[in-house]
mmCIF file of C-alpha atoms in Angstrom:
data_model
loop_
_atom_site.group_PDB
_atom_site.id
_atom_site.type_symbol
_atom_site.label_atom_id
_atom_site.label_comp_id
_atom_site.label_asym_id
_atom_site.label_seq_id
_atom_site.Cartn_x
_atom_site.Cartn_y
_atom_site.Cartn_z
ATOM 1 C CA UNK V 212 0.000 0.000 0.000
ATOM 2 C CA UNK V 213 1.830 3.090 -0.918
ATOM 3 C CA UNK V 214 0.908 6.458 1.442
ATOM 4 C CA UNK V 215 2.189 9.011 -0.815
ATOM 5 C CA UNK V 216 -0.032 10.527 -3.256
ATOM 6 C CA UNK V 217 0.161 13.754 -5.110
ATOM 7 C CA UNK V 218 -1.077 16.383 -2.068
ATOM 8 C CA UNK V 219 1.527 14.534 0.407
ATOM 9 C CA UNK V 220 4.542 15.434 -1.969
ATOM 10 C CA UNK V 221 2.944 18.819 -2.587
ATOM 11 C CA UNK V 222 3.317 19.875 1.270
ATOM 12 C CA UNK V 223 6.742 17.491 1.695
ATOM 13 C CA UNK V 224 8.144 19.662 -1.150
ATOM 14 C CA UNK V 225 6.772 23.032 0.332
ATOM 15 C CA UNK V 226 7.562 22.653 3.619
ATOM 16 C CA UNK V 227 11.294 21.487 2.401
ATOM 17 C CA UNK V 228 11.231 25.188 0.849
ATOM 18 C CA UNK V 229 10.188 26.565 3.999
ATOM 19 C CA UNK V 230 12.285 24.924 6.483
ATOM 20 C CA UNK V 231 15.266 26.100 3.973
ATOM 21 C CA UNK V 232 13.859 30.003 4.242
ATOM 22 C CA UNK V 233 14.771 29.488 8.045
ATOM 23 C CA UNK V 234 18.203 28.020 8.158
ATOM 24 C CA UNK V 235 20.939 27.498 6.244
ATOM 25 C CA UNK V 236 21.685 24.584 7.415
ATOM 26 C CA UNK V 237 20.555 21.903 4.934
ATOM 27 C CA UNK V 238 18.168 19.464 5.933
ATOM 28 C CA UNK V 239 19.081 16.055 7.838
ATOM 29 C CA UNK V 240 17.782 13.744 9.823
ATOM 30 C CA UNK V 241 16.146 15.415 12.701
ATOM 31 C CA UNK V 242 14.301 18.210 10.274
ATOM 32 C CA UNK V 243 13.544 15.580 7.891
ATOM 33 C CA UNK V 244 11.458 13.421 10.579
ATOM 34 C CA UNK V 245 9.967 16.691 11.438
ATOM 35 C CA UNK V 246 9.094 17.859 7.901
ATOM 36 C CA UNK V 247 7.383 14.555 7.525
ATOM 37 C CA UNK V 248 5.755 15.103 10.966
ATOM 38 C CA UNK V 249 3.396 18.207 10.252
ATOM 39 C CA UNK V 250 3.050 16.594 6.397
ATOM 40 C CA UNK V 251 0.938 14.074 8.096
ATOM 41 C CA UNK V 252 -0.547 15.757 11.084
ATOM 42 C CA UNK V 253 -1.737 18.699 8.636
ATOM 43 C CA UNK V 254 -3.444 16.059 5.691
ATOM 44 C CA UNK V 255 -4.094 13.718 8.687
ATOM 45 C CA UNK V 256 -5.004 15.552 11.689
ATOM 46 C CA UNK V 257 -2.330 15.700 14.695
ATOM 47 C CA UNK V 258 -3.864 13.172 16.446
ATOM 48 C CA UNK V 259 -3.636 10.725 14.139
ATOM 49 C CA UNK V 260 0.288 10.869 13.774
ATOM 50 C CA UNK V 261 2.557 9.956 16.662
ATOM 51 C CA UNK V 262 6.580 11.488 16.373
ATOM 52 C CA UNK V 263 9.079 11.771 19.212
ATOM 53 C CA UNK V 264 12.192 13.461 18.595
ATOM 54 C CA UNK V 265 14.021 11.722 21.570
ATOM 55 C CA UNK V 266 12.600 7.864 20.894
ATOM 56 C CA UNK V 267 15.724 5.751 20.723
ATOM 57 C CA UNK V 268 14.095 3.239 18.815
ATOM 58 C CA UNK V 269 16.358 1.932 15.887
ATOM 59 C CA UNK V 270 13.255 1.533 13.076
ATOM 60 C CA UNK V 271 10.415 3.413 13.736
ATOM 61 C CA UNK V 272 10.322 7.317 13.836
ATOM 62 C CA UNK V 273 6.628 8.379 12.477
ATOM 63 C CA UNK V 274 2.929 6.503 13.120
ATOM 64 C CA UNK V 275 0.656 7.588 10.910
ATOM 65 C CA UNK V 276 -3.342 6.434 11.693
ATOM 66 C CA UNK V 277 -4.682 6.078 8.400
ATOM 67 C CA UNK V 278 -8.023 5.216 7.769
ATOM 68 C CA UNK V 279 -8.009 1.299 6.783
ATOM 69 C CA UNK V 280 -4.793 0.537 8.809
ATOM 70 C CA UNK V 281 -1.499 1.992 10.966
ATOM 71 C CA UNK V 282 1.877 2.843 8.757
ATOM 72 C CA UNK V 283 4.993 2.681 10.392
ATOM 73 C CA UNK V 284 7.913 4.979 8.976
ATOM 74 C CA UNK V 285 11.215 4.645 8.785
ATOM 75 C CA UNK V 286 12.590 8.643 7.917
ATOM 76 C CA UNK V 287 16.256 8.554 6.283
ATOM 77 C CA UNK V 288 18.929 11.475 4.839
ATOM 78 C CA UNK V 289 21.187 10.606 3.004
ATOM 79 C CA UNK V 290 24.084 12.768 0.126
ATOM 80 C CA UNK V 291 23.619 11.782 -3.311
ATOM 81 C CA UNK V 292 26.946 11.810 -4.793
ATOM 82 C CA UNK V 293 28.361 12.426 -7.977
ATOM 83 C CA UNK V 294 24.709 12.641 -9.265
ATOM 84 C CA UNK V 295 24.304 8.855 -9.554
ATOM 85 C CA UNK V 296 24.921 7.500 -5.552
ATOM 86 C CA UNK V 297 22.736 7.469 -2.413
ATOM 87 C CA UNK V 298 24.980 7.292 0.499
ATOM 88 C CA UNK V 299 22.750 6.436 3.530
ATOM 89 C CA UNK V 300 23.906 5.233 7.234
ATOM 90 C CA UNK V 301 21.805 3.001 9.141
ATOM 91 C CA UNK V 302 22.111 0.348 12.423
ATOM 92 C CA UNK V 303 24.838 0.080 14.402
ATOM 93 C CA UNK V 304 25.676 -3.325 15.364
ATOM 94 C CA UNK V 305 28.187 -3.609 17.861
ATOM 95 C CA UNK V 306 25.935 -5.597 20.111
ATOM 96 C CA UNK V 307 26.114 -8.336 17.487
ATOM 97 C CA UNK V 308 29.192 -10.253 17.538
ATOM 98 C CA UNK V 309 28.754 -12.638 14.286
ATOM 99 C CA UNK V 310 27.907 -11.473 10.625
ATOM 100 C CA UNK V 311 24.848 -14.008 10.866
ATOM 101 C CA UNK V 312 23.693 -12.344 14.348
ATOM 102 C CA UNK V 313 24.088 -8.838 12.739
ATOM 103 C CA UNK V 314 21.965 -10.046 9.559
ATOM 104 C CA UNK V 315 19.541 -11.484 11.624
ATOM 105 C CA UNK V 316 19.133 -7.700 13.493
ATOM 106 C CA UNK V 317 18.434 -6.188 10.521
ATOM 107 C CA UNK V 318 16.366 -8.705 8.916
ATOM 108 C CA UNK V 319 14.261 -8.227 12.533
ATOM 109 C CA UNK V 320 14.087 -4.736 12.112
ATOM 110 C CA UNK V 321 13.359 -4.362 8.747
ATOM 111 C CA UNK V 322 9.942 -6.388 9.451
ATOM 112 C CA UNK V 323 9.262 -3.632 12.435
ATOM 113 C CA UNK V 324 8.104 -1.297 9.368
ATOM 114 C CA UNK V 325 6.712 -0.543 6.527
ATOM 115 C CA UNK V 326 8.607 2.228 4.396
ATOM 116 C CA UNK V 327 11.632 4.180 3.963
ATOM 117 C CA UNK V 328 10.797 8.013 3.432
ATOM 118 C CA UNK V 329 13.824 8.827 2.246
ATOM 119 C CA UNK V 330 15.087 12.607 1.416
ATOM 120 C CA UNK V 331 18.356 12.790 -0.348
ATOM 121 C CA UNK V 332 20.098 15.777 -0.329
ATOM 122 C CA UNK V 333 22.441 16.864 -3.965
ATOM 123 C CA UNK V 334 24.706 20.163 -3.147
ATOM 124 C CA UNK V 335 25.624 21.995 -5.656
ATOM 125 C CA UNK V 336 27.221 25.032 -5.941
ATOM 126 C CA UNK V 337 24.228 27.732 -6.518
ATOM 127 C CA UNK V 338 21.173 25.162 -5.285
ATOM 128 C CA UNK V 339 20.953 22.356 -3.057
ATOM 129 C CA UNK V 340 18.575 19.882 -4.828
ATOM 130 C CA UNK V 341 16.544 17.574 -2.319
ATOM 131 C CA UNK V 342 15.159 13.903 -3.982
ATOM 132 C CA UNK V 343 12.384 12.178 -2.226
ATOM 133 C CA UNK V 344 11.758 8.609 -2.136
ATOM 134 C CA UNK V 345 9.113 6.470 -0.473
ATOM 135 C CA UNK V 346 10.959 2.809 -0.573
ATOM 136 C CA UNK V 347 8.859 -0.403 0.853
ATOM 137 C CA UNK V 348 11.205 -1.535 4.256
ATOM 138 C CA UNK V 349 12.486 -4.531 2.400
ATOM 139 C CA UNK V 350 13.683 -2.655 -0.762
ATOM 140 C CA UNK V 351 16.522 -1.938 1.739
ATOM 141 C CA UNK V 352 16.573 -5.709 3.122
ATOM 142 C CA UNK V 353 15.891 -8.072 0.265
ATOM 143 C CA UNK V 354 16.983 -11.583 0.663
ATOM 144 C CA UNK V 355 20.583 -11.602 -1.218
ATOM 145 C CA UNK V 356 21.659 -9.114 1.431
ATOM 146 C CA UNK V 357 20.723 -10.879 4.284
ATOM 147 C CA UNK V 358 23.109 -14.274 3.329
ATOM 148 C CA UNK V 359 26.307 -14.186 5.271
ATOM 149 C CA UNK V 360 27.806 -16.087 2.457
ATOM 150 C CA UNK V 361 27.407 -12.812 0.109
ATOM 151 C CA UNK V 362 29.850 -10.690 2.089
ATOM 152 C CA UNK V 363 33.554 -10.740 2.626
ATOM 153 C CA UNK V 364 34.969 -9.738 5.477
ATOM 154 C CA UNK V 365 38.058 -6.973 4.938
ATOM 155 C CA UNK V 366 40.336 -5.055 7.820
ATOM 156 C CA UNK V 367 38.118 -2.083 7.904
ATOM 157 C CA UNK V 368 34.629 -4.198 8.117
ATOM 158 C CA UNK V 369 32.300 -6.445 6.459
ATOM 159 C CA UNK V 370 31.428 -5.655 3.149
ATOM 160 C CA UNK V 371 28.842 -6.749 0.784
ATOM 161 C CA UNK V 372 30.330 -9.164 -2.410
ATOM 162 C CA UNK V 373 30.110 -7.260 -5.882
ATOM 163 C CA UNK V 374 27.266 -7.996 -8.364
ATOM 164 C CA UNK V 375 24.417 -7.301 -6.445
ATOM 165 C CA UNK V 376 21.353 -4.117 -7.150
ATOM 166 C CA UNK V 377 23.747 -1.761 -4.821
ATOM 167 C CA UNK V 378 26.433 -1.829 -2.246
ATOM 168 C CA UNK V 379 26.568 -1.955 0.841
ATOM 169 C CA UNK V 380 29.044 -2.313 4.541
ATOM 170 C CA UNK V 381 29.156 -2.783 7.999
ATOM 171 C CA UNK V 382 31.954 -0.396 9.301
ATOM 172 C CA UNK V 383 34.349 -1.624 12.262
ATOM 173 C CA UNK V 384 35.715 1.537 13.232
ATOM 174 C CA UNK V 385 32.155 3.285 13.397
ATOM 175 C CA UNK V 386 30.157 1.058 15.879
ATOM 176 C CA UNK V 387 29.926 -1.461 13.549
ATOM 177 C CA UNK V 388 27.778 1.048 11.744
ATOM 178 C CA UNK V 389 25.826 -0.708 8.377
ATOM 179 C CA UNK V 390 26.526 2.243 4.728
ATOM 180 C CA UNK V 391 24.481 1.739 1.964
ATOM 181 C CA UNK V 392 25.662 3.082 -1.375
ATOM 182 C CA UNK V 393 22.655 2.825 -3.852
ATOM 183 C CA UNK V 394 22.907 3.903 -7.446
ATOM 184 C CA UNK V 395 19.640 6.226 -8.021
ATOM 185 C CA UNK V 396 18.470 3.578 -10.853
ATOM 186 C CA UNK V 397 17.832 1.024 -8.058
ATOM 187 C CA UNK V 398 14.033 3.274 -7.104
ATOM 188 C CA UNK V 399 11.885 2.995 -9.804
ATOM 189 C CA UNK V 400 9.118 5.564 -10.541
ATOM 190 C CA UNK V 401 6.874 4.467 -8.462
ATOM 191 C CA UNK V 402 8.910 5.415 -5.463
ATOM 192 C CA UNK V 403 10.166 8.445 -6.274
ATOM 193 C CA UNK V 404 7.948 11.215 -4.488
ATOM 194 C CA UNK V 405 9.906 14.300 -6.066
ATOM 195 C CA UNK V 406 12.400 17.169 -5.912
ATOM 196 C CA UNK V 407 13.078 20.228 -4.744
ATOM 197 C CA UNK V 408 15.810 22.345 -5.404
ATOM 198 C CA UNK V 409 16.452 25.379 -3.207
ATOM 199 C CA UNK V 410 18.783 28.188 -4.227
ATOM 200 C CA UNK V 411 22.013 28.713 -1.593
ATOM 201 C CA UNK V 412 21.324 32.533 -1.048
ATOM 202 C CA UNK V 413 17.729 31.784 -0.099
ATOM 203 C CA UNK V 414 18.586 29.946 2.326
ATOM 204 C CA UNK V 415 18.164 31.185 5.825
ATOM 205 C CA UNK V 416 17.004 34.367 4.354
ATOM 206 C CA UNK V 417 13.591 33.973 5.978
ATOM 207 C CA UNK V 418 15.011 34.581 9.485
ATOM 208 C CA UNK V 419 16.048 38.202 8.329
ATOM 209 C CA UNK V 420 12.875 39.057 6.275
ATOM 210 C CA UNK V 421 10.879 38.361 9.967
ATOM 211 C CA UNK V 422 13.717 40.451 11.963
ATOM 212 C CA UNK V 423 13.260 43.180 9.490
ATOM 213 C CA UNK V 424 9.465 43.004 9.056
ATOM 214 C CA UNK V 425 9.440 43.071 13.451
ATOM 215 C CA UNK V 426 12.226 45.364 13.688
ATOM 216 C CA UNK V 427 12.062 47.969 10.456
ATOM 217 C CA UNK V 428 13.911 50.627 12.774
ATOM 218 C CA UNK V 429 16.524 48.584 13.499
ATOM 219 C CA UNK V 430 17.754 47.002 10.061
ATOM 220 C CA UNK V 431 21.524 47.030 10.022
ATOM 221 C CA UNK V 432 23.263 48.812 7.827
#
């Protein structure tokens, strides 16, 4: 069942442009869960949708009460890099001291949920262009990455064999921390929700406009 339709990546897209007018910081993880937050509780009604910023659970950031049944979301940022490559992190596994136990937590997890909304963030040097994907939970977890036989095992971590739909690794050094590279041809159509491109000198610009508009005496010089 897919939750997106055309109004939820209308107010995904404009409140990306809006949460840009008031920072310059681009937008990650934290603004991302809360972007999708008030996309929700606005189409939905607030008390239908269920976020909190300081849950430490690993899958689950955003319940949405939909009419027919609950949805479970699982909000990601990630860098698309050199306009072909999704670089997202994801579970850290130090608690797991085998490959197999460490395939078997994110096999586990990935049935806690039931999409990825996914924004991907492009910087550029005038605009930074945002890519949104809605990606079914086990797009992320399908069967060929959960074999312990299709990974190899190298001094920095484990990392997945060549010849599979993307790459991916399980870092040593970073808590054992699981990188996905995924070339942009791996989402199909279907799961791509849109984009957004915001330039770099309207960013944060917002914040002054409402200092000037509060303050018009006071406007520096």
């Amino acid at each position: 069942m897919q939750i997106h339709h055309q109004r939820v990546a209308e107010v995904l897209q404009e409140l990306i442009a809006f949460k840009s007018g008031t920072t310059r910081i681009p937008i990650k993880s934290d603004s991302w869960e809360e972007i999708i937050w008030a996309t929700f509780a606005f189409l939905e009604g607030e008390h239908k949708v269920h976020w909190d910023p300081q849950s430490h659970e690993q899958s689950v950031d955003i319940v949405v009460e939909l009419e027919k049944r609950v949805i479970k979301i699982s909000a990601k940022s990630g860098v698309i890099k050199r306009g072909a490559f999704l670089t997202i992190s994801s579970y850290r596994l130090t608690t797991f001291s085998s490959l197999r136990d460490k395939l078997a937590f994110i096999r586990h997890q990935h049935m806690s949920f039931d999409y990825y909304l996914i924004c991907a963030r492009e910087d550029k040097r005038e605009v930074v262009r945002y890519s949104l994907f809605q990606v079914a939970a086990e797009r992320l977890a399908p069967s060929w990455l959960l074999q312990p036989a299709h990974w190899k095992k190298e001094s920095s971590g484990y990392v997945l064999k060549d010849g599979f739909a993307f790459k991916a690794k399980i870092v040593f050094k970073m808590s054992n921390q699981l990188w996905y590279t995924i070339p942009l041809t791996y989402f199909s159509q279907d799961e791509s929700v849109g984009d957004v491109e915001i330039p770099r000198e309207a960013m944060g610009r917002g914040l002054l406009q409402y200092l000037h508009e509060k303050y018009p005496q006071q406007t520096g010089k």
